[in-house]
CSV table of C-alpha atoms in Angstrom, one decimal:
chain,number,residue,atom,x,y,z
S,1,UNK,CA,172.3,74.4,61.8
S,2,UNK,CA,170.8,73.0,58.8
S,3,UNK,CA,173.5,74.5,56.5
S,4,UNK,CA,176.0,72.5,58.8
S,5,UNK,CA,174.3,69.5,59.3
S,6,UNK,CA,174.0,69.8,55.1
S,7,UNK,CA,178.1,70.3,54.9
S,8,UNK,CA,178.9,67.5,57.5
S,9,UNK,CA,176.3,65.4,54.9
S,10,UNK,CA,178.1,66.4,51.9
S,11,UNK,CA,181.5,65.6,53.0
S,12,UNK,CA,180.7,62.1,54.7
S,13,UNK,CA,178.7,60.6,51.6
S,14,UNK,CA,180.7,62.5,48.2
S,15,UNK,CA,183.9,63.2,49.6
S,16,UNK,CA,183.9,60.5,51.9
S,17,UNK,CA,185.7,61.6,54.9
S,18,UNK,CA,184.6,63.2,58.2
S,19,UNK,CA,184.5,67.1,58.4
S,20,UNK,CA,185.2,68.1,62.1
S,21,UNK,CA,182.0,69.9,62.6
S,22,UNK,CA,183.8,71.3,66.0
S,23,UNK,CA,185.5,74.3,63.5
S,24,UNK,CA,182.5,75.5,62.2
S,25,UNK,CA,180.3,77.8,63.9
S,26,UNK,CA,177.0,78.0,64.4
S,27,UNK,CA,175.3,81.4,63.9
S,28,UNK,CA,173.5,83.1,67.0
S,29,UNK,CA,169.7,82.8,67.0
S,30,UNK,CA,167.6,85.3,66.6
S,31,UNK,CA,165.1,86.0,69.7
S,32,UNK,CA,162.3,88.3,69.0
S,33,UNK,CA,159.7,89.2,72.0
S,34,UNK,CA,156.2,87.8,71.3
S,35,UNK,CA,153.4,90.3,70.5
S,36,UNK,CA,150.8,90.6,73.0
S,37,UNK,CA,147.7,92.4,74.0
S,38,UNK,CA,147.4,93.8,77.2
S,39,UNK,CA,144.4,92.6,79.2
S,40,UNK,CA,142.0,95.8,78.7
S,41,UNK,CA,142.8,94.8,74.7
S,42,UNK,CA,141.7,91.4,75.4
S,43,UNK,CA,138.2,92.7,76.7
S,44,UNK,CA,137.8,95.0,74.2
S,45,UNK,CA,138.4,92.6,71.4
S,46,UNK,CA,136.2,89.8,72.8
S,47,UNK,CA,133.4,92.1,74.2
S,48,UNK,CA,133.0,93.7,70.5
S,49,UNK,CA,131.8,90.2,69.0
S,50,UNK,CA,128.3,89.7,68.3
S,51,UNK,CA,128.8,86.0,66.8
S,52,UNK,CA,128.2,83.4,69.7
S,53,UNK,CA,130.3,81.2,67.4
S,54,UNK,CA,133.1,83.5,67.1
S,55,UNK,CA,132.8,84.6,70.8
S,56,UNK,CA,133.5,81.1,71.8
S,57,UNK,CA,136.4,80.2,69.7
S,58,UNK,CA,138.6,83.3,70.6
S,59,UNK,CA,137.3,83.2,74.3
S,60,UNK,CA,138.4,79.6,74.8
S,61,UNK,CA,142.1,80.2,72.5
S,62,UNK,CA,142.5,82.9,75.0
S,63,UNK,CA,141.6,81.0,78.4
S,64,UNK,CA,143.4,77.9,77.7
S,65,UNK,CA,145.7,79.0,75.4
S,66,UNK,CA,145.2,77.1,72.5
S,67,UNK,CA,146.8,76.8,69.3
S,68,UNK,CA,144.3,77.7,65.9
S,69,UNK,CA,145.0,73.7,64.8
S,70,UNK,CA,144.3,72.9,68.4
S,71,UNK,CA,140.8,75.0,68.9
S,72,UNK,CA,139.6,74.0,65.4
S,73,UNK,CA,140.1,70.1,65.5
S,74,UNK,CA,138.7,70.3,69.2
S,75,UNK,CA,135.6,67.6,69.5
S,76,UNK,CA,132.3,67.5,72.0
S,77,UNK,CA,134.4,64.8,74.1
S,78,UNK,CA,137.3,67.4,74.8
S,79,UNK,CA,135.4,69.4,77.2
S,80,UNK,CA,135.5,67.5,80.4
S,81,UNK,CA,132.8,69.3,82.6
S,82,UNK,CA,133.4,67.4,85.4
S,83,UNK,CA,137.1,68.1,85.8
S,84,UNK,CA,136.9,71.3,84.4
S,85,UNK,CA,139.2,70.9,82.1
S,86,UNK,CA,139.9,70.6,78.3
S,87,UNK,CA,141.8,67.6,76.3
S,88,UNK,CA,144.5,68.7,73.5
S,89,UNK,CA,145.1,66.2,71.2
S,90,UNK,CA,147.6,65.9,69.0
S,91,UNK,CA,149.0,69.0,69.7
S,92,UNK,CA,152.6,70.5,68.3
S,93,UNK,CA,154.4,67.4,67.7
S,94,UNK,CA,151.8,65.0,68.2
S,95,UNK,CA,151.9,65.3,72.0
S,96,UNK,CA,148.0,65.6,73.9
S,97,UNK,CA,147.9,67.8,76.5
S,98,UNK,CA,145.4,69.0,79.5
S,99,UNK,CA,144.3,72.7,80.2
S,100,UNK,CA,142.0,74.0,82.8
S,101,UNK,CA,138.7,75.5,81.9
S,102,UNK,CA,137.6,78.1,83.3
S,103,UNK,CA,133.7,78.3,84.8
S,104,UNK,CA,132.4,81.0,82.7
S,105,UNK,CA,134.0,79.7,79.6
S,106,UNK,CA,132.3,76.4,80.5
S,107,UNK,CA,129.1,78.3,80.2
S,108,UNK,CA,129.7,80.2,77.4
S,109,UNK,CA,130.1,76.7,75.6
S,110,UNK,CA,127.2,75.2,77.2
S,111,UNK,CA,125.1,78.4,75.7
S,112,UNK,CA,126.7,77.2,71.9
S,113,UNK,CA,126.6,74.0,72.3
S,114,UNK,CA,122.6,74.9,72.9
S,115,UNK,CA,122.0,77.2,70.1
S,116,UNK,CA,124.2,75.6,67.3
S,117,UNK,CA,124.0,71.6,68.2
S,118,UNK,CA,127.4,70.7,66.8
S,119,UNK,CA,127.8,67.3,64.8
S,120,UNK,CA,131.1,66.4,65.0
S,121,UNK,CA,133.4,69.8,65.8
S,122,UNK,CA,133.0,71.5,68.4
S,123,UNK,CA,133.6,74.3,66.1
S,124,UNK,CA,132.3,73.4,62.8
S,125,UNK,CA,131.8,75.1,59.2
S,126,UNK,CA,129.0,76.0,57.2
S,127,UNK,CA,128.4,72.7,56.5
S,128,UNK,CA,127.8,70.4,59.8
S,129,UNK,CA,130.6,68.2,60.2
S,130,UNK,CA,132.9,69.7,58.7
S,131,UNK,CA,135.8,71.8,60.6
S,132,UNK,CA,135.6,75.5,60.5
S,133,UNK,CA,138.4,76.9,58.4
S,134,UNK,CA,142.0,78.5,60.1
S,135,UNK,CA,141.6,81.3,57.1
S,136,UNK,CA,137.6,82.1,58.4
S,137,UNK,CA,138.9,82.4,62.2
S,138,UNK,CA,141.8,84.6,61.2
S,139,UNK,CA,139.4,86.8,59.3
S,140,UNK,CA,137.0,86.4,62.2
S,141,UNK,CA,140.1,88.0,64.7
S,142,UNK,CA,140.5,90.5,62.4
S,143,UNK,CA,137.4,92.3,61.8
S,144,UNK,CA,137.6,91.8,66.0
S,145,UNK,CA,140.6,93.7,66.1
S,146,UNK,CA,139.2,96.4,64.0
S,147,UNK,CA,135.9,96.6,65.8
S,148,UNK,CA,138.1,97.1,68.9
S,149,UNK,CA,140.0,99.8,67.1
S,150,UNK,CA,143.3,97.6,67.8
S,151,UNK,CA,145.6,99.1,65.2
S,152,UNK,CA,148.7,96.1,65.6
S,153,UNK,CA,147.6,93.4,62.8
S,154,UNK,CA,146.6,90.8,65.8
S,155,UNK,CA,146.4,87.2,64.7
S,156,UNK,CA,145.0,84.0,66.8
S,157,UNK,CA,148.7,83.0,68.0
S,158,UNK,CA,148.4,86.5,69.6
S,159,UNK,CA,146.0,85.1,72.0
S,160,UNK,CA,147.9,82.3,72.7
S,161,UNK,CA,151.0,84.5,73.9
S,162,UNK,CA,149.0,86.8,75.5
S,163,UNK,CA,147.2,83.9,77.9
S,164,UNK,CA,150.7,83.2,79.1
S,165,UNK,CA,152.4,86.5,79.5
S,166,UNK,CA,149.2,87.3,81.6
S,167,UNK,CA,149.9,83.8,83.6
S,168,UNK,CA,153.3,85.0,84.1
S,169,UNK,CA,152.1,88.6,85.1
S,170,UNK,CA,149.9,87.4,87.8
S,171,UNK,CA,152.6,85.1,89.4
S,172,UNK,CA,152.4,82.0,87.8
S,173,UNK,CA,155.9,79.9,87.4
S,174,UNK,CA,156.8,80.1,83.6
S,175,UNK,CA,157.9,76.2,83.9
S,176,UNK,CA,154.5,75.3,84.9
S,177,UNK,CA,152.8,77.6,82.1
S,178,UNK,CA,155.6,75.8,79.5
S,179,UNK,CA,154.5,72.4,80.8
């Protein structure tokens, strides 16, 4: 497309005349499956962490299906206990968006929240205030995936494809898990 788009460019602005895009074609997508773990994987890789920290960030990328960008500029206000639910802001292409949180998730961050008092992240670096790093929680999924003796080089986007394929699995309409 963008190699089109570049040609029609070329033509209207050096060569000044309109090029009938309508004769050229554009090549066929590629479509690859996304990876996923199955559900005993999921356990497994969440079960083996010892990290309260790092039990919380991959439990709630998996439950609400978050985005690493998402999870890691999440703030105290984003959890809405009351609703049960979480607010995404400024998501993929700036849009906020509303997931529902699950009850033992809830309490899983209620047990952080308790033992690491947060400043400004919900997930925060070494220094408080400051966000935890996307290269720290991919290292952090990792050394899970190892632990769990998970051979497939998992990443946290794996989690993300996973929560929905599971959603799907268990009945769920696929426009309602796009939405």
């Amino acid at each position: 497309k963008q190699v089109v788009q570049s040609l029609k460019r070329f033509y209207e602005t050096i060569e000044k005349h309109d090029l009938d895009i309508s004769q050229l074609h554009y090549p066929k997508g590629v479509f690859h499956l996304p990876n996923v773990l199955s559900k005993q994987e999921i356990k497994e890789l969440l079960g083996c962490l010892t990290n309260l920290k790092h039990q919380a960030m991959l439990s709630l990328t998996y439950s609400c299906g978050l985005r690493v960008g998402e999870l890691l500029s999440l703030v105290h206000s984003d959890i809405d206990s009351r609703r049960m639910v979480v607010l995404v802001r400024n998501g993929k292409g700036n849009r906020d968006r509303i997931v529902p949180l699950s009850p033992k998730i809830l309490e899983l961050l209620r047990e952080y929240f308790s033992r690491y008092k947060p400043v400004k992240y919900l997930f925060e670096g070494v220094k408080p205030g400051e966000q935890y790093s996307n290269r720290s929680i991919q290292l952090v999924i990792k050394l899970a995936a190892e632990k769990a003796k998970i051979t497939r080089p998992v990443t946290m986007h794996w989690l993300r494809h996973s929560f929905a394929t599971h959603l799907h699995e268990s009945g769920v309409d696929i426009r309602y898990i796009q939405e």
